[in-house]
PDB file of C-alpha atoms in Angstrom:
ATOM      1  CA  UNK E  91      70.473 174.224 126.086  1.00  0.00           C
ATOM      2  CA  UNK E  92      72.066 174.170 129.709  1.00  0.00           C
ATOM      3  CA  UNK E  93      74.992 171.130 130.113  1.00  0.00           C
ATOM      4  CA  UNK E  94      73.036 169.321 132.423  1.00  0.00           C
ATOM      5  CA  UNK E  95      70.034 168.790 129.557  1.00  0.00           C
ATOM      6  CA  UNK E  96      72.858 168.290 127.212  1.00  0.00           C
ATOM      7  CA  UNK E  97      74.829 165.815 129.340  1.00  0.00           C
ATOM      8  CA  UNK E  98      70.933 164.084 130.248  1.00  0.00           C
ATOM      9  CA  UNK E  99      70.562 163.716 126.132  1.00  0.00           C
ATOM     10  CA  UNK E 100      73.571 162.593 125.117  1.00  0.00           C
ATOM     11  CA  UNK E 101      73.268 159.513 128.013  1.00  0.00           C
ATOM     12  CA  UNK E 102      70.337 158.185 125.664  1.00  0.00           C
ATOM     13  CA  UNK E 103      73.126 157.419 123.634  1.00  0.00           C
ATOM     14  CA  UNK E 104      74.133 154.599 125.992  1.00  0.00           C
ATOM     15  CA  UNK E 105      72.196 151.621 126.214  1.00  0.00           C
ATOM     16  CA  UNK E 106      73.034 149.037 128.610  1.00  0.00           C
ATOM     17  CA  UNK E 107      74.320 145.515 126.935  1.00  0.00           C
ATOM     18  CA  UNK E 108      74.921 147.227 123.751  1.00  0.00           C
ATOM     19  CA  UNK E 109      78.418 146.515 122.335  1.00  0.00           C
ATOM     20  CA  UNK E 110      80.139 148.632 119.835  1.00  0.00           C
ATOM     21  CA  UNK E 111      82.141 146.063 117.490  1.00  0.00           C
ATOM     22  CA  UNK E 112      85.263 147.836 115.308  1.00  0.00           C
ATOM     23  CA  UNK E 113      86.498 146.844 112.186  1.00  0.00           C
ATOM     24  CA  UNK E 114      89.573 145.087 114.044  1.00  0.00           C
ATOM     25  CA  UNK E 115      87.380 143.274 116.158  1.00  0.00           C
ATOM     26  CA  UNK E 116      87.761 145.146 119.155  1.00  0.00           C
ATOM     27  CA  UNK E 117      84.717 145.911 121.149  1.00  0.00           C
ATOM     28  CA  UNK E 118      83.119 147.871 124.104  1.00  0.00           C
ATOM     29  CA  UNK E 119      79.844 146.890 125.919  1.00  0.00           C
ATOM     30  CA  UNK E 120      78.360 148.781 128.105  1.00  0.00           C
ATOM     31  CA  UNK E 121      77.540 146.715 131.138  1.00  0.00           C
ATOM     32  CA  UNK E 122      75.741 149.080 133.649  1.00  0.00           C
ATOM     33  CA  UNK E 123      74.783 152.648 134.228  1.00  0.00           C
ATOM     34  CA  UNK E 124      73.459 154.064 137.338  1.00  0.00           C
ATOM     35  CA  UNK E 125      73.647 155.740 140.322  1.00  0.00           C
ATOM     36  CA  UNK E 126      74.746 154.381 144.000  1.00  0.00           C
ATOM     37  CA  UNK E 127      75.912 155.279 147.523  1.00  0.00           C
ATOM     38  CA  UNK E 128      78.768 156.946 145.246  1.00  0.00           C
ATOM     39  CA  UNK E 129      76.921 158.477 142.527  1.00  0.00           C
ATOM     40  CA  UNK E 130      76.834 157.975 139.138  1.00  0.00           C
ATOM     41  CA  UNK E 131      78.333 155.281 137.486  1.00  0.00           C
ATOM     42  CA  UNK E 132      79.180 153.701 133.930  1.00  0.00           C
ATOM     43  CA  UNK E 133      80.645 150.656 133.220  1.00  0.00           C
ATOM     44  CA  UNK E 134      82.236 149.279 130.470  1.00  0.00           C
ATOM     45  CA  UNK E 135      84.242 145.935 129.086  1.00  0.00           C
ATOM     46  CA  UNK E 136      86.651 146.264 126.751  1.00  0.00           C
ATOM     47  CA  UNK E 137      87.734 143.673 124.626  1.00  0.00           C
ATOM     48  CA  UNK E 138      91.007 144.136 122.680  1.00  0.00           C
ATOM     49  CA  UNK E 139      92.613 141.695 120.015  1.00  0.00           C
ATOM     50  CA  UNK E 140      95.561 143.917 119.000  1.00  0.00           C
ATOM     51  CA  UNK E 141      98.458 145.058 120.973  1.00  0.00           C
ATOM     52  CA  UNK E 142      99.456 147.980 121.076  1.00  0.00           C
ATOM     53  CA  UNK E 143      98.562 152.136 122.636  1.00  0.00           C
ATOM     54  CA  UNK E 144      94.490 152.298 123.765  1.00  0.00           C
ATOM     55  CA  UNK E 145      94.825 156.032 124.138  1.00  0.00           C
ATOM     56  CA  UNK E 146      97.120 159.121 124.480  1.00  0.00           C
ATOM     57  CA  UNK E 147      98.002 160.185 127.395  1.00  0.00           C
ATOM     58  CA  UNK E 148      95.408 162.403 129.120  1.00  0.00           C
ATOM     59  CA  UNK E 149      93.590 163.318 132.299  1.00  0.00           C
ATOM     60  CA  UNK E 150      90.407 163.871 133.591  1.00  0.00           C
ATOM     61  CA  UNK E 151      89.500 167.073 136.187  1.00  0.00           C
ATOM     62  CA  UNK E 152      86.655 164.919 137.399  1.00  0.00           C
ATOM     63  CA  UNK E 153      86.450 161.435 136.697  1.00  0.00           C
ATOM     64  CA  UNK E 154      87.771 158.504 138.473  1.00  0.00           C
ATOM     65  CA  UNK E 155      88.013 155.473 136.417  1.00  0.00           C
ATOM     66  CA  UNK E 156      88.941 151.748 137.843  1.00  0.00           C
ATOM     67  CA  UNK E 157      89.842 149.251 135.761  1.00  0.00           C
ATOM     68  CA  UNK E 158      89.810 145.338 136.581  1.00  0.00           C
ATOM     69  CA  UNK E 159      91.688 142.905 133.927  1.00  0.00           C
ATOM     70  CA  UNK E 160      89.734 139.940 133.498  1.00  0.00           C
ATOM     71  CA  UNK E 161      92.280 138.002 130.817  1.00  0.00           C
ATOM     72  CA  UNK E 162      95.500 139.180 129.362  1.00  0.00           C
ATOM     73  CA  UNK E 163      98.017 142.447 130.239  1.00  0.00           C
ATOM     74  CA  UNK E 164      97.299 145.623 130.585  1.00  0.00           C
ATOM     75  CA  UNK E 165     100.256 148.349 130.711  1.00  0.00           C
ATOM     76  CA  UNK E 166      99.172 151.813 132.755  1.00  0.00           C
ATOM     77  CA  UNK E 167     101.570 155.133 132.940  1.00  0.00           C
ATOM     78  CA  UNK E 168      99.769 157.203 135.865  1.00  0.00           C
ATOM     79  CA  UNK E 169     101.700 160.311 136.449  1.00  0.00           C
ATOM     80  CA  UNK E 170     104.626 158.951 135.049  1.00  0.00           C
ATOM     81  CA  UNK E 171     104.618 155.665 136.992  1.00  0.00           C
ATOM     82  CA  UNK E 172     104.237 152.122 135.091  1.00  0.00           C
ATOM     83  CA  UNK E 173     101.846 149.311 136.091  1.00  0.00           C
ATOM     84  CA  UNK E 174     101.093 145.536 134.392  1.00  0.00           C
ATOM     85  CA  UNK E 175      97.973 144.246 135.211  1.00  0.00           C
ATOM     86  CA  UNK E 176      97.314 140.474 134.801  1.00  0.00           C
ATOM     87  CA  UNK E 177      93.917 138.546 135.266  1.00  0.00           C
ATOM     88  CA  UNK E 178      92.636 139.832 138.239  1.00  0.00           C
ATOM     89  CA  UNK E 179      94.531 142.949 138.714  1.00  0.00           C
ATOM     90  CA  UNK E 180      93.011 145.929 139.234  1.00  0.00           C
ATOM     91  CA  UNK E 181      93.968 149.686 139.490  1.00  0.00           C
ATOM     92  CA  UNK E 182      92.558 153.173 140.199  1.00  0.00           C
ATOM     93  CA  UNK E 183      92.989 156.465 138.428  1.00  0.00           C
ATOM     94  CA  UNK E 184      91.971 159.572 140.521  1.00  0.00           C
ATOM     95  CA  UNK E 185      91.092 163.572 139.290  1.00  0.00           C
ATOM     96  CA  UNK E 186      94.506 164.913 137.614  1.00  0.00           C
ATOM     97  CA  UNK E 187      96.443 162.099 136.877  1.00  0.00           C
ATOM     98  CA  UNK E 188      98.270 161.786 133.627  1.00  0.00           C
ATOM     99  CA  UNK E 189      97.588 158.549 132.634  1.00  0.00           C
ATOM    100  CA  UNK E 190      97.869 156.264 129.224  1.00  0.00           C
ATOM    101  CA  UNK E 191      97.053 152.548 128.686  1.00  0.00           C
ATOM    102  CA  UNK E 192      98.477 149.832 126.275  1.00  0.00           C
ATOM    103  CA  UNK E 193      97.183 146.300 125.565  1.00  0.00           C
ATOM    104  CA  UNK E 194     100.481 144.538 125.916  1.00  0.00           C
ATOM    105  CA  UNK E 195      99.365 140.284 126.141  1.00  0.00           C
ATOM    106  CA  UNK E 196      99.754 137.902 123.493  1.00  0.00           C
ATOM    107  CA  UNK E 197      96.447 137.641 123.352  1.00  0.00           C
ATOM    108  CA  UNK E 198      93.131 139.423 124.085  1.00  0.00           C
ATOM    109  CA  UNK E 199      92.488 141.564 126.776  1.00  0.00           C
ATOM    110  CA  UNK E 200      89.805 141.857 128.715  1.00  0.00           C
ATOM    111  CA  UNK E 201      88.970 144.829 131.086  1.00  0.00           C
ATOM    112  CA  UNK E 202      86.245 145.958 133.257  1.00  0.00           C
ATOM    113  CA  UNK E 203      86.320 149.981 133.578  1.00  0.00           C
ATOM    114  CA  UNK E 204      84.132 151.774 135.769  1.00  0.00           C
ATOM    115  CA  UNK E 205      83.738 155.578 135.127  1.00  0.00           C
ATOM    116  CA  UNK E 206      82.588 157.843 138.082  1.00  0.00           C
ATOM    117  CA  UNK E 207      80.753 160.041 137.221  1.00  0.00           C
ATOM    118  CA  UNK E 208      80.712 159.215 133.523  1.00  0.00           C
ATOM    119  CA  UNK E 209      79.825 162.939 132.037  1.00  0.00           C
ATOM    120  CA  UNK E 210      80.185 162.685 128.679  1.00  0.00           C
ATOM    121  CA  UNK E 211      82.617 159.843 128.634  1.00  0.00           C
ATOM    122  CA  UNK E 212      80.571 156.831 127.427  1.00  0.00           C
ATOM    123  CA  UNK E 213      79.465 158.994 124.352  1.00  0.00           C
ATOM    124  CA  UNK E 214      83.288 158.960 123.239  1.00  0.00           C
ATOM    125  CA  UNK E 215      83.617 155.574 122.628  1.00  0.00           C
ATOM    126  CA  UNK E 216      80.346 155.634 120.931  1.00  0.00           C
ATOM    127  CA  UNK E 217      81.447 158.772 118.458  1.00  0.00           C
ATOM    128  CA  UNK E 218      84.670 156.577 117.843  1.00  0.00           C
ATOM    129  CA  UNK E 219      82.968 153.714 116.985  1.00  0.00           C
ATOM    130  CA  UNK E 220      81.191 155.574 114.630  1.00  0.00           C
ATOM    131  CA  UNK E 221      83.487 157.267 112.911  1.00  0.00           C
ATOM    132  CA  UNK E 222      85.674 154.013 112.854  1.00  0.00           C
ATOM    133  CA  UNK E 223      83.217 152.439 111.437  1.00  0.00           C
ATOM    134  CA  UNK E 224      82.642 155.390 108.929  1.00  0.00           C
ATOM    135  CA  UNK E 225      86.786 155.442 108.031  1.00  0.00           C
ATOM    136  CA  UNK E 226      86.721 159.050 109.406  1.00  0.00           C
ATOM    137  CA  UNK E 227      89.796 158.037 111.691  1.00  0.00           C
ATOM    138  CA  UNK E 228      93.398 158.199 111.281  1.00  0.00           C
ATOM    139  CA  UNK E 229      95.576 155.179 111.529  1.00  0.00           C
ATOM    140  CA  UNK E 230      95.691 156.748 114.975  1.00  0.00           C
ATOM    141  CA  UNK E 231      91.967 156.732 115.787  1.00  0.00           C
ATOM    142  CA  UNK E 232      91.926 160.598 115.534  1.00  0.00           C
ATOM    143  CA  UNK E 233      89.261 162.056 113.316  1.00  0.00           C
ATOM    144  CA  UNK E 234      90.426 163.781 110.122  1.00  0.00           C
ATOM    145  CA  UNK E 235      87.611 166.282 110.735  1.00  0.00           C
ATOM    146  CA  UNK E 236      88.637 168.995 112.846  1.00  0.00           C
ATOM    147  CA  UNK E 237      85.014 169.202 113.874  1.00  0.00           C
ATOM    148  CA  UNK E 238      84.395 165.797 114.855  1.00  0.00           C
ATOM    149  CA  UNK E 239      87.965 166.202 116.564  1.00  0.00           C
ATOM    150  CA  UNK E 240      86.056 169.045 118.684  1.00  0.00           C
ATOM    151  CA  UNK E 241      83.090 166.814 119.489  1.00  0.00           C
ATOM    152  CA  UNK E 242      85.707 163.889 120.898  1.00  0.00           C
ATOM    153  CA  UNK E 243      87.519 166.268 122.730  1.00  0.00           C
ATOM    154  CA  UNK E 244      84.765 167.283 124.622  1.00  0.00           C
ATOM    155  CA  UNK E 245      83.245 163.651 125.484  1.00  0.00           C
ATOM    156  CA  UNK E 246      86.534 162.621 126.996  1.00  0.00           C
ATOM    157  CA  UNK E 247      85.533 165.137 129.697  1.00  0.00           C
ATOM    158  CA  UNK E 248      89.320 166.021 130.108  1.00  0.00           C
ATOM    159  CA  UNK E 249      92.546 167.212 128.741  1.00  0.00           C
ATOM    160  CA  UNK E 250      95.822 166.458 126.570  1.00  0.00           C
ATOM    161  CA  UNK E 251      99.032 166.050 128.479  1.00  0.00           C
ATOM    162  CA  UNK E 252     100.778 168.749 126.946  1.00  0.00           C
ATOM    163  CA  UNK E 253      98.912 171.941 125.694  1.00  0.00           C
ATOM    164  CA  UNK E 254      97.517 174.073 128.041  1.00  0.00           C
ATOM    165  CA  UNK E 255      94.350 173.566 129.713  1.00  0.00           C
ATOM    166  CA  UNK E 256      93.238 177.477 128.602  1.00  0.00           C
ATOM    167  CA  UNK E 257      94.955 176.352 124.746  1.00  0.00           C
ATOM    168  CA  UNK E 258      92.488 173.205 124.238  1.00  0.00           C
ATOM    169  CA  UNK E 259      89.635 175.104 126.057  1.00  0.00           C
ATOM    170  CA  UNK E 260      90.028 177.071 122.807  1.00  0.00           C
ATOM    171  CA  UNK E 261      90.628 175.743 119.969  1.00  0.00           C
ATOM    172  CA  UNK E 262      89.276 172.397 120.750  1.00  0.00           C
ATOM    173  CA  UNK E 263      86.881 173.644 122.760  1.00  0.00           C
ATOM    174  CA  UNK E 264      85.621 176.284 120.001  1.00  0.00           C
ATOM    175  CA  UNK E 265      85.567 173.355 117.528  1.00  0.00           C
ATOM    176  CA  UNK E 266      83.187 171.572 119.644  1.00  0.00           C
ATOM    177  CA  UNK E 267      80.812 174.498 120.179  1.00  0.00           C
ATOM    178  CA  UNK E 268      81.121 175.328 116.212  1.00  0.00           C
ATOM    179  CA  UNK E 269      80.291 172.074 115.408  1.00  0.00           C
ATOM    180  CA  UNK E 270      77.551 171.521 117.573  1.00  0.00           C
ATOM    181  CA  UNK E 271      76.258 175.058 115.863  1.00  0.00           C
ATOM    182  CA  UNK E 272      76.080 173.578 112.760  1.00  0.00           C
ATOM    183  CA  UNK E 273      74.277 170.774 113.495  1.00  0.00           C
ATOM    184  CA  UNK E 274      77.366 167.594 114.007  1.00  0.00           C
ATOM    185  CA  UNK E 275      75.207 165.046 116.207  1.00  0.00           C
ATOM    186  CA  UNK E 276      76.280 161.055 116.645  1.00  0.00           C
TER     187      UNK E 276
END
């Protein structure tokens, strides 16, 4: 199966005004998907009730994603430099950058994220649900199965900050491809 057909049926996977609720209450709704004058397009809200790390750091080849803070604080490292979003605050990250995010309020945050062009992305947070939901994460939110690590890995459409590029292509990489070979679908 070529990428493109893969990439095409693993969209079906996101349905507009769905929203993936965790176990802690979190969730992510997925607002709009689409193409424009800029191409393709997802957009999600996320709604977080714990403080604390959203994410590794990581970075994407591809994507841009833009994030707008609707209610609480949002803490961003891009390429080493901090931001703190507040209601209304809004920030870019381009092709390359490092980047990490935090929920830091007192309360729940509230962020719009727009992923151009989504790839696989969208389909992470719905394998993470799932496995959440399954208690097939860490305390972490990494999966226990090397496999499904693979599959995530993949979806984020990206790297680790750390390992090489060629060094996740591989073992991560292979994971995903073995996995897929034996038949792991969300």
């Amino acid at each position: 199966m070529s990428g493109t057909t893969e990439r095409k049926l693993a969209e079906r996977e996101i349905t507009v005004g769905k929203a993936l609720v965790h176990p802690d209450g979190r969730t992510v709704t997925f607002l709009a998907k689409g193409t424009d004058e800029k191409g393709d397009f997802l957009i999600i809200e996320h709604s977080v009730t714990q403080q604390g790390a959203m994410n590794g750091p990581h970075w994407h080849p591809v994507l841009t994603e833009s994030f707008l803070v609707t209610e609480g604080r949002m803490r961003f490292i891009v390429d080493g430099k901090e931001t703190i979003l507040e209601a209304g605050g809004q920030l870019t990250i381009h092709p390359n950058q490092v980047h990490q995010f935090w929920n830091i309020g007192d309360h729940q945050l509230v962020a719009t994220h727009e992923i151009r062009p989504p790839g696989l992305h969208g389909n992470m947070f719905v394998l993470i649900h799932k496995l959440e939901c399954e208690g097939k994460l860490t305390s972490k939110g990494i999966p226990r199965n090397p496999l499904w690590l693979g599959v995530a890995w993949e979806c984020i459409d990206g790297y680790l900050a750390g390992p090489p590029k060629w060094v996740q292509k591989a073992l991560l990489g292979g994971l995903a491809r073995l996995a897929k070979a034996i038949g792991y679908r969300f």
